[in-house]
Tab-separated table of C-alpha atoms in Angstrom:
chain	number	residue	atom	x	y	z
A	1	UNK	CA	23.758	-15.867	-15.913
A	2	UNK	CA	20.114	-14.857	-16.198
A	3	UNK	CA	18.188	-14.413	-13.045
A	4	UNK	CA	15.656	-17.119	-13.864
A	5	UNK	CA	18.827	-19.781	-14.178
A	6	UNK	CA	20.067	-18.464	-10.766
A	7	UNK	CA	16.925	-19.482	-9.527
A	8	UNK	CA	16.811	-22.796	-11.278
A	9	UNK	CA	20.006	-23.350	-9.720
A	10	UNK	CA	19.555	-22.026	-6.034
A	11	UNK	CA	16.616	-24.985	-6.381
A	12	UNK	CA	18.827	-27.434	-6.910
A	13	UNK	CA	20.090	-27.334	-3.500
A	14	UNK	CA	16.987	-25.806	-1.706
A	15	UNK	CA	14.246	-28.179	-2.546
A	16	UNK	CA	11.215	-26.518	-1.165
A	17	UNK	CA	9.441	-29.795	-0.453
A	18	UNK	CA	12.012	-30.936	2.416
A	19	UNK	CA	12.235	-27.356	3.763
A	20	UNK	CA	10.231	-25.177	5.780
A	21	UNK	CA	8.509	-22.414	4.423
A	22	UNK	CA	9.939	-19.822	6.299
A	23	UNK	CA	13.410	-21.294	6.444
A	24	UNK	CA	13.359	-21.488	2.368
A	25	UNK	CA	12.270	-17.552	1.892
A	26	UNK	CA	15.093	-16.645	4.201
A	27	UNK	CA	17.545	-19.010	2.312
A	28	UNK	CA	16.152	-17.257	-0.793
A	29	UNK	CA	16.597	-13.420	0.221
A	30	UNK	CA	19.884	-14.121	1.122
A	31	UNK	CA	21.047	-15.634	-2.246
A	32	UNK	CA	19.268	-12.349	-3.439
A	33	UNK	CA	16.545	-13.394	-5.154
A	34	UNK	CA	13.839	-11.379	-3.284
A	35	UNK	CA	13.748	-8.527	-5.478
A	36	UNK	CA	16.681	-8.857	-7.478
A	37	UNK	CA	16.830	-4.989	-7.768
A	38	UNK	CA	17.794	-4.438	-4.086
A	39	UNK	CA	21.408	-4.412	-3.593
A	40	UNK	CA	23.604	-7.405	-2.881
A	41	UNK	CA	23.030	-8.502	0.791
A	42	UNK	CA	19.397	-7.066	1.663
A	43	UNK	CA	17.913	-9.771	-0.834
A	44	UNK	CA	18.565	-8.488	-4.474
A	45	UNK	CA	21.570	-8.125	-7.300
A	46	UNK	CA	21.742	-5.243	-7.802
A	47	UNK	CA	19.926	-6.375	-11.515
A	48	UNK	CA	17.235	-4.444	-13.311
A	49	UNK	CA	13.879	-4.706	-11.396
A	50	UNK	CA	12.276	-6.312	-14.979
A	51	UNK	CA	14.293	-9.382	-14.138
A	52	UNK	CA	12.295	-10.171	-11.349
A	53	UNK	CA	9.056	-11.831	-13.370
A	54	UNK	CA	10.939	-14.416	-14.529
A	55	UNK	CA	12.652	-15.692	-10.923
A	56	UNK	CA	9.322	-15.102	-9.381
A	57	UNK	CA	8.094	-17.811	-12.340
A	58	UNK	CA	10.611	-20.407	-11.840
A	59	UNK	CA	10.074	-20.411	-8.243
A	60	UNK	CA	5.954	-20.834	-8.498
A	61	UNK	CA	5.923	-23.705	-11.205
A	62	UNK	CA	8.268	-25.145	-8.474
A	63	UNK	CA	5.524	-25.216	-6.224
A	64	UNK	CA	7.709	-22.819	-3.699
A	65	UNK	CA	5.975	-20.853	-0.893
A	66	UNK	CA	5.555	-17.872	-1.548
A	67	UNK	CA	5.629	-14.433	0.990
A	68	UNK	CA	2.075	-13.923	1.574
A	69	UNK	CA	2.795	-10.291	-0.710
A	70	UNK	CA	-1.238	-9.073	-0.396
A	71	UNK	CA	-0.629	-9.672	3.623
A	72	UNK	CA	2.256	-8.067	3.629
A	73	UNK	CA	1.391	-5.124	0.944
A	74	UNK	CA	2.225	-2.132	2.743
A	75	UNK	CA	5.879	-3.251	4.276
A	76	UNK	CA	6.513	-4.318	0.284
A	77	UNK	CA	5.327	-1.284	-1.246
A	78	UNK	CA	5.780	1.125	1.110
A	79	UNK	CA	8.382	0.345	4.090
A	80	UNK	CA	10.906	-1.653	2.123
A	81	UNK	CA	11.560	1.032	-0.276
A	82	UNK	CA	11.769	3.783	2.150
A	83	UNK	CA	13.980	2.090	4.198
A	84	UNK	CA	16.168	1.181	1.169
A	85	UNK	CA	16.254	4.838	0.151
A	86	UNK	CA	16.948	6.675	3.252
A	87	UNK	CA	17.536	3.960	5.914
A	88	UNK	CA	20.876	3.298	7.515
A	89	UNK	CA	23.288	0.197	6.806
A	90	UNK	CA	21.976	-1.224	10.300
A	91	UNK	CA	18.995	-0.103	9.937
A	92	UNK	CA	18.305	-2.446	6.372
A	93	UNK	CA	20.215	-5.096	7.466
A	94	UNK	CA	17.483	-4.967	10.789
A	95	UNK	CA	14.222	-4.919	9.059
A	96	UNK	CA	14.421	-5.569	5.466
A	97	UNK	CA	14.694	-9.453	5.898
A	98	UNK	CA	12.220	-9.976	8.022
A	99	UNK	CA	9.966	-7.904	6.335
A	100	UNK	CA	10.404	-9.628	3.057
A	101	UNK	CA	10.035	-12.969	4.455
A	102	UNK	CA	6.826	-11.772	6.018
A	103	UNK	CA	7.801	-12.435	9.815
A	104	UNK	CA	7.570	-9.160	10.867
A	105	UNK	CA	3.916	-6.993	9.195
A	106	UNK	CA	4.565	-3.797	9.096
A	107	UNK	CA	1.621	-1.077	9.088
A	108	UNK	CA	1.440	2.990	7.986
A	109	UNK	CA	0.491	5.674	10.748
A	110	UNK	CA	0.411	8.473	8.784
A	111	UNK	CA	-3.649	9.768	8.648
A	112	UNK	CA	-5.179	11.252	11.685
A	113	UNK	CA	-8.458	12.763	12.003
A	114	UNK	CA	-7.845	16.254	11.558
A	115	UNK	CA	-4.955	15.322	8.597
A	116	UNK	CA	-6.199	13.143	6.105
A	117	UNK	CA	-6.063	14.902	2.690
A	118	UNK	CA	-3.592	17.823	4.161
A	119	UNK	CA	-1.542	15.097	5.767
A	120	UNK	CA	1.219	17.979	6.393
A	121	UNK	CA	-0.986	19.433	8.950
A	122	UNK	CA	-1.012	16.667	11.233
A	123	UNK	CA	-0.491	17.002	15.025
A	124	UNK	CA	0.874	13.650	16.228
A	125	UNK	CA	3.811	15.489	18.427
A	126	UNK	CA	7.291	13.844	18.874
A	127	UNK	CA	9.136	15.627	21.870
A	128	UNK	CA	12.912	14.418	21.815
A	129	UNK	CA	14.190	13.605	25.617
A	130	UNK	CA	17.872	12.112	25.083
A	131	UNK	CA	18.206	8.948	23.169
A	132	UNK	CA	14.482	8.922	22.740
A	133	UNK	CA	11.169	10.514	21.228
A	134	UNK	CA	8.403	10.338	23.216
A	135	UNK	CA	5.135	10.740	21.108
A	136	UNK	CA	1.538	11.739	21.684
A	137	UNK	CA	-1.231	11.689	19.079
A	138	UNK	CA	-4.051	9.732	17.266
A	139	UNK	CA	-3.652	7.745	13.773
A	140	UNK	CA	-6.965	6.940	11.752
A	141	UNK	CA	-7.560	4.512	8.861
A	142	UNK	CA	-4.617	2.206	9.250
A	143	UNK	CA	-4.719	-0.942	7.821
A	144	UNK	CA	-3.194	-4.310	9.685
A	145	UNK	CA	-2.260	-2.183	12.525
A	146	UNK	CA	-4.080	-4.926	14.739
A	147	UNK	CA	-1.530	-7.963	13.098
A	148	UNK	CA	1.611	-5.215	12.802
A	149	UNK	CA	4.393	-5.634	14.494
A	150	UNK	CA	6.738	-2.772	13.204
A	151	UNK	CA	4.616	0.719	11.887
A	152	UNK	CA	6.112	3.955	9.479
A	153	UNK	CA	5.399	6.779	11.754
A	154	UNK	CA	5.270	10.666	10.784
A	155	UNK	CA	4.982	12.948	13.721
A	156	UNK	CA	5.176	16.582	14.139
A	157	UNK	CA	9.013	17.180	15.701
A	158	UNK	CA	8.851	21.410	15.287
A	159	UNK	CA	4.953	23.202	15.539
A	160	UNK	CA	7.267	26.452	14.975
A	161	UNK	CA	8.197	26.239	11.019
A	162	UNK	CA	5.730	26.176	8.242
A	163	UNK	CA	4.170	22.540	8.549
A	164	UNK	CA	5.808	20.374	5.628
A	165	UNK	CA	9.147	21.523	7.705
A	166	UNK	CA	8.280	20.464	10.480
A	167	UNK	CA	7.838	16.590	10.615
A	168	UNK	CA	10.442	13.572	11.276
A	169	UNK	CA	9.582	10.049	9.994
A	170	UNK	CA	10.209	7.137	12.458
A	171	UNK	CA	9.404	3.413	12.592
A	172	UNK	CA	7.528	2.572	15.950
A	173	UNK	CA	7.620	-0.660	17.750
A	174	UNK	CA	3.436	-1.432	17.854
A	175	UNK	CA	4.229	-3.393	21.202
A	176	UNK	CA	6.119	-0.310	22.742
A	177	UNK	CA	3.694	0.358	25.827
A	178	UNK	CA	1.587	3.725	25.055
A	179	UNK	CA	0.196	2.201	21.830
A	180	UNK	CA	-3.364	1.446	21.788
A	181	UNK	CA	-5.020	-0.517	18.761
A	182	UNK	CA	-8.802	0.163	18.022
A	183	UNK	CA	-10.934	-1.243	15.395
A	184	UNK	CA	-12.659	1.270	12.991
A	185	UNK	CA	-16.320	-0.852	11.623
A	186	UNK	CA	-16.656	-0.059	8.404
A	187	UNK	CA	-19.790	-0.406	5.772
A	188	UNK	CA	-18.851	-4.073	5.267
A	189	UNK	CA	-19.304	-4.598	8.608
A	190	UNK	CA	-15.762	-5.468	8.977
A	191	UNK	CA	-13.145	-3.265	10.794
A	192	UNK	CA	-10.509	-3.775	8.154
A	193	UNK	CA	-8.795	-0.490	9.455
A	194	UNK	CA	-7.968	0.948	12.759
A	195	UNK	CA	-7.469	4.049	14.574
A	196	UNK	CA	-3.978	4.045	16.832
A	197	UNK	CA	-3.842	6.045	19.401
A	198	UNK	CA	-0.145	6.842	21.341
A	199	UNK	CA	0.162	8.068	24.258
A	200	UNK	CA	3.891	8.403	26.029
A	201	UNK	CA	5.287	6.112	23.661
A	202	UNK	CA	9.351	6.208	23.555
A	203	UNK	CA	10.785	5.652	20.143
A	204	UNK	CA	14.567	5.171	19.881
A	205	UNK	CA	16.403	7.962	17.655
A	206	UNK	CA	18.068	4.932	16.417
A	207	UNK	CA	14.797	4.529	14.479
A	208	UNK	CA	14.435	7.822	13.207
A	209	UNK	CA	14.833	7.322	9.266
A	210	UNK	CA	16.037	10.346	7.570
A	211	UNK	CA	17.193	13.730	9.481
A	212	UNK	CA	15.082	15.427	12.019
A	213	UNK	CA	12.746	18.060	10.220
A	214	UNK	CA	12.620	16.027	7.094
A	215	UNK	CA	9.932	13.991	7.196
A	216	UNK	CA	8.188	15.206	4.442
A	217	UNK	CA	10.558	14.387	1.904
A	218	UNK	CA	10.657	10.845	3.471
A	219	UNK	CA	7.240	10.240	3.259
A	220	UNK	CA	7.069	11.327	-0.463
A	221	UNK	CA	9.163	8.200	-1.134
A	222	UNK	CA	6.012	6.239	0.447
A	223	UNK	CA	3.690	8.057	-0.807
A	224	UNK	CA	4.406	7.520	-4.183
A	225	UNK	CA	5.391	4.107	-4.134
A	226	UNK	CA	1.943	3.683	-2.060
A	227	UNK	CA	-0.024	5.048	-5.030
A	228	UNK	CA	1.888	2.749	-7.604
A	229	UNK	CA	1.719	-0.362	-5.362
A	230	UNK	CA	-2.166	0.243	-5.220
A	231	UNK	CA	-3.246	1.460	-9.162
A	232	UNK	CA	0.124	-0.090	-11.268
A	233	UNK	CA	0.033	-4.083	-9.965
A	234	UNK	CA	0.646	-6.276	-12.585
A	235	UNK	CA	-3.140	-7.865	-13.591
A	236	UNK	CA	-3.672	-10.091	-16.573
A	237	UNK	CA	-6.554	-9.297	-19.485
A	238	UNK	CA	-9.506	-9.065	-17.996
A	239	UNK	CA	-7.427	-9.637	-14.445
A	240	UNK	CA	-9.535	-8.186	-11.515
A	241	UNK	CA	-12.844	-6.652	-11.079
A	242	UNK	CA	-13.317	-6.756	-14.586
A	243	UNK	CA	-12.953	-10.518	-15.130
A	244	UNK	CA	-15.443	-10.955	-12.419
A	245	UNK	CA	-18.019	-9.162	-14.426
A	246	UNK	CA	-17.386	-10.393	-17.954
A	247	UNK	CA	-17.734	-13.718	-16.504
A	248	UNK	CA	-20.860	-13.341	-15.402
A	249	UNK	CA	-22.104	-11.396	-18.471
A	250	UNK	CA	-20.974	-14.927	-20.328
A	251	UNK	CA	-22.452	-17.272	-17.904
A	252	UNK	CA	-25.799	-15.013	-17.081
A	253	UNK	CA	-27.190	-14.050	-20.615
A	254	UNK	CA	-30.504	-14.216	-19.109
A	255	UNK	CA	-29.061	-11.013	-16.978
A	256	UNK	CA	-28.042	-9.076	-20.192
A	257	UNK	CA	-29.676	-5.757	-22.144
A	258	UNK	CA	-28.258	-3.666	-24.819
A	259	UNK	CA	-27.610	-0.756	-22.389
A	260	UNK	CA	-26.010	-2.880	-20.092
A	261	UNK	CA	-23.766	-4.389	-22.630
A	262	UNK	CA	-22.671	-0.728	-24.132
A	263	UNK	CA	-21.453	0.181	-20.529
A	264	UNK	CA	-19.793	-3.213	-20.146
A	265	UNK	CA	-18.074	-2.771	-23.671
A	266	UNK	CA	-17.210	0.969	-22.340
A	267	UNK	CA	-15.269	-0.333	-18.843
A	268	UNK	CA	-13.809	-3.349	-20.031
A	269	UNK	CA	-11.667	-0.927	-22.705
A	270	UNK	CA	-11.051	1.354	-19.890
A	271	UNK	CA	-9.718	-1.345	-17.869
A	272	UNK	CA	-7.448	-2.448	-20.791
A	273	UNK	CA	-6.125	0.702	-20.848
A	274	UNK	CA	-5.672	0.740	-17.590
A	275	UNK	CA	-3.866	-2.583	-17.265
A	276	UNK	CA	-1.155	-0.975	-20.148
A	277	UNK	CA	-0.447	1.723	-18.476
A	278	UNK	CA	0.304	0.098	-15.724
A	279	UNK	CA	2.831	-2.144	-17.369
A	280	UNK	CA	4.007	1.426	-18.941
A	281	UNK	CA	4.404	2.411	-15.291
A	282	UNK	CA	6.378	-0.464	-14.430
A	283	UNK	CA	8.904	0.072	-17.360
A	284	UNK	CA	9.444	3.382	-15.830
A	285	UNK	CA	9.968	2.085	-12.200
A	286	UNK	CA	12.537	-0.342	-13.558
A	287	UNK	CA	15.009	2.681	-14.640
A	288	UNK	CA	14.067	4.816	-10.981
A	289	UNK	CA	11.917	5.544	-8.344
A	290	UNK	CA	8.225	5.950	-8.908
A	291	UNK	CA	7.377	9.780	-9.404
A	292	UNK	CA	3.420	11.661	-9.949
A	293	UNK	CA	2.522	9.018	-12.660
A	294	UNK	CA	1.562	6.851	-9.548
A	295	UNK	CA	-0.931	8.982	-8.907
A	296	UNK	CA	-2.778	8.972	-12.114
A	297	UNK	CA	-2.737	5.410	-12.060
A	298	UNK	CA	-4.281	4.751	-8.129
A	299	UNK	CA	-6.799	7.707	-9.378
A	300	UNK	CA	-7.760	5.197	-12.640
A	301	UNK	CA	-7.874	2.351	-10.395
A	302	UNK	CA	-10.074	4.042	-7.671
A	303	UNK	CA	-12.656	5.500	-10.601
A	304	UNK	CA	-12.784	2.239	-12.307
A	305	UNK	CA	-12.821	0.074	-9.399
A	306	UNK	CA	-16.322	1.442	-8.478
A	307	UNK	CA	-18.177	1.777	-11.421
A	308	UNK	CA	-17.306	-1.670	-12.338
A	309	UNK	CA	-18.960	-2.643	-9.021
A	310	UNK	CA	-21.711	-0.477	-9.401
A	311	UNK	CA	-21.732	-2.270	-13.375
A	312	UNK	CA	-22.082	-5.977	-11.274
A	313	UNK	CA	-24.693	-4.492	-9.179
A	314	UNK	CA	-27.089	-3.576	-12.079
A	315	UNK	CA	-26.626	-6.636	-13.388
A	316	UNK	CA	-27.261	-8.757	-11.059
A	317	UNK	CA	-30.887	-6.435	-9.724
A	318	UNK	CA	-31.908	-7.135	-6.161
A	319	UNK	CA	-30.029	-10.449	-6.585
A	320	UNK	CA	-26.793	-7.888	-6.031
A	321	UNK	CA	-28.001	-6.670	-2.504
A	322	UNK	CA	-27.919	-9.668	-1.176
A	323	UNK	CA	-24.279	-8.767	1.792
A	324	UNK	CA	-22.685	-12.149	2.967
A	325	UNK	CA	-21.242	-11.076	6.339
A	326	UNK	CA	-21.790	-9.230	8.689
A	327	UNK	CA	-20.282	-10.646	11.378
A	328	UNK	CA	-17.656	-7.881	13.483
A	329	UNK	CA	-14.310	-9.294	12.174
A	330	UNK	CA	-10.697	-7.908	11.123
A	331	UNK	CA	-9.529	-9.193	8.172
A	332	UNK	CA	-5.918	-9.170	6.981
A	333	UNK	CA	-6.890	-8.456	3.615
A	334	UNK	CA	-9.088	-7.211	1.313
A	335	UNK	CA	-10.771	-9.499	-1.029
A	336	UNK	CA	-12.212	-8.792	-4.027
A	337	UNK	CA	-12.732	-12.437	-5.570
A	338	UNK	CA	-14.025	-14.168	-2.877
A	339	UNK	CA	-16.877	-11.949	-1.709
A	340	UNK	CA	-20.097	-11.201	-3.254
A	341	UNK	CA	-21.277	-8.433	-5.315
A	342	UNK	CA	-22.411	-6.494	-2.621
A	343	UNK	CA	-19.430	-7.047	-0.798
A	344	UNK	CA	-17.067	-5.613	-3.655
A	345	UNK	CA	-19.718	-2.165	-4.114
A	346	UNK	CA	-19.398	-1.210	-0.729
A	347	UNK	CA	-15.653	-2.089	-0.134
A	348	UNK	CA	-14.927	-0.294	-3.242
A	349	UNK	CA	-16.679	3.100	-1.895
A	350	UNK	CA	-13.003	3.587	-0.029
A	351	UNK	CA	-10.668	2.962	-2.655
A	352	UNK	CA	-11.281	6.490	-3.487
A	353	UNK	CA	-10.087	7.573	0.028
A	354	UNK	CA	-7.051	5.343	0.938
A	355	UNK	CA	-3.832	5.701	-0.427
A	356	UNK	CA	-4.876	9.201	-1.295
A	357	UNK	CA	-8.093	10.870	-1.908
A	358	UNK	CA	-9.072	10.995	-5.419
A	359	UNK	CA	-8.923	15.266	-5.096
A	360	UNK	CA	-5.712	15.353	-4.064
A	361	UNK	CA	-4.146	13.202	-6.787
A	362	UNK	CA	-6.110	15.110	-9.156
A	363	UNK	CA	-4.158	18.060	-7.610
A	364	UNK	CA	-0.846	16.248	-7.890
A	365	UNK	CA	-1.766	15.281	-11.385
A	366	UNK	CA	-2.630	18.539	-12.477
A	367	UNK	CA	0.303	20.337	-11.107
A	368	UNK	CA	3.379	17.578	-10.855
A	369	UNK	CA	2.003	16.031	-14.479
A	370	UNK	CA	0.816	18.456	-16.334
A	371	UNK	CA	2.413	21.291	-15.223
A	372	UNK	CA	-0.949	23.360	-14.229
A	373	UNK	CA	-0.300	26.643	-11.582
A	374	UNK	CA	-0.244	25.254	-8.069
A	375	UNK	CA	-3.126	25.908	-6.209
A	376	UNK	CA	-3.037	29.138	-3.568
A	377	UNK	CA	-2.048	28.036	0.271
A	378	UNK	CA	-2.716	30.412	2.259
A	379	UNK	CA	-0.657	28.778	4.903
A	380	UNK	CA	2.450	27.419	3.501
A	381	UNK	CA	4.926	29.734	4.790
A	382	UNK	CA	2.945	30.198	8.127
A	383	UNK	CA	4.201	28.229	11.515
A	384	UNK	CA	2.093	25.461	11.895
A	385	UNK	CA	1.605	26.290	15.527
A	386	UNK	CA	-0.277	30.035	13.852
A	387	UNK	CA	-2.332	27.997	11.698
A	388	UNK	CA	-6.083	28.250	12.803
A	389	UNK	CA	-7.030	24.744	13.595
């Protein structure tokens, strides 16, 4: 039976009119039609992920509530699949549910201030004491960490090997005690991110995922499915940024000039290519795990995302500089759509930072894709406690 009649007939007896929202998502990740990829029992088949689409169809022209996926982004794109891949039995069976059903949000402490772009050099220490960790450090730039309940940690567990050898990846409790949440303001005015600071805070070694000194291969499973769940989402024609400009070149032709209308011609066919490769991506994800093409694509999305903005903005003149808000708040999401065109220009400025600065995926790209010489480290085989800092 096809996945879309499976759905059609696990409607039949779930009617999502006479049930509550959060009752029916459960109801539907345990019939397995979450992401019908995941194994039997943590909410899939065990079925090809392209067979998703069409039970994700049936359900919205059934008027069924959905997950909430853009609140919910990074436990999607970046937790679940981590914990799928090197996770325990208990530990799926523990998280993965609530997770998908959006009960618990999950957030990623994985930048700190003096480890953004070499995030192997990071300092966030995890001392082990028994059953426990106990961990001391500072996280920057971390997105929902104010709404999260559950975070993906990396810490440093060994300062005496070379750094990527060093680290063990954990999931922290966010209400332990020792965790401190501060908003980061950004050029929006908003304080979309945070910084996380933890000070004595115990973490089970029941929540270790993967073995001790490991991290790093961990985190490359959320890394790159980071990067693709950022730069390869499924958008139609003229879906996103673009769409908001080409509608208002149609419905603005007062606001139109030849140059303008070569640079518009020039990102919309960028954009286009964009969107295919991205559903060239996703063909590849449905036979594995993401690899390095990720990163091209989050680098494309980052490049395009910004001069698109920058496009609206010369359109539009000073009518463009006109910011909505700027009121301190903490938004769950970004949004795009619903802000103004100053609003999207300045939010825009970071896509080029998070998930990955634009220079190090070039790096990646250059030497994972294209099979350049990898660039001299002069501290790679050094212990990272002998690295100047």
């Amino acid at each position: 039976m096809s996945t879309a009649d499976l759905a059609r007939e696990f409607l039949a007896g779930h009617d999502p009119a006479d049930m509550e929202p959060l009752d029916f998502l459960r109801a539907r990740f345990d019939a397995g039609l979450a992401w019908v990829q995941y194994p039997p029992g943590l909410g899939g088949l065990g079925r090809p992920r392209a067979e998703q689409p069409p039970v994700d169809q049936v359900f919205a022209e059934a008027g069924a509530s959905d997950n909430n996926p853009r609140r919910i982004g990074i436990g999607l794109g970046m937790a679940a699949p981590t914990i799928l891949r090197h996770g325990t039995d208990e530990q799926r069976d523990r998280w993965l549910r609530p997770l998908w059903t959006g009960e618990e949000v999950w957030c990623q402490l994985f930048s700190e201030p003096g480890a953004g772009s070499d995030l192997a050099g990071l300092a966030t220490r995890a001392v082990r004491d028994g059953d426990d960790w106990v961990v001391d450090g500072q996280k920057v730039w971390t997105s929902m960490a104010h709404e999260a309940r559950w975070a993906i940690l990396i810490a440093r567990t060994d300062p005496a090997v070379p750094k990527h050898q060093g680290m063990t990846y954990f999931v922290l409790d966010m209400t332990a005690p020792g965790v401190e949440v501060r908003p980061l303001r950004q050029i929006t005015g908003e304080a979309e991110f945070n910084e996380v600071f933890l000070t004595g805070v115990r973490i089970p070694d029941a929540d270790r995922l993967g073995a001790v000194g490991e991290g790093w291969a961990v985190a490359q499973t959320t890394l790159m499915n980071e990067r693709v769940s950022i730069g390869g989402q499924a958008v139609p024609r003229e879906g996103g940024t673009i769409g908001i400009v080409t509608d208002l070149w149609r419905e603005r032709p007062e606001l139109r000039s030849p140059g303008l209308h070569d640079a518009l011609l020039r990102l919309w066919v960028d954009a286009e290519a964009a969107r295919l490769t991205g559903v060239r991506l996703r063909q590849q994800l449905a036979a594995g795990q993401p690899g390095p093409e990720g990163s091209a694509s989050k680098l494309l999305f980052a490049r395009l995302n910004q001069e698109i903005s920058a496009l609206e903005l010369d359109l539009l003149g000073e009518e463009g500089l006109r910011h909505d808000e700027w009121t301190m708040r903490r938004p769950s999401m970004v949004d795009f759509a619903g802000r103004t065109a100053g609003y999207r220009y300045l939010r825009a400025k970071g896509n080029s930072i998070e998930g990955g600065t634009s220079e190090i995926l070039r790096n990646i790209v250059a030497e994972r894709v294209l099979g350049l010489p990898q660039e001299q480290r002069a501290d790679k085989d050094v212990a990272w406690k002998d690295v100047p800092k």
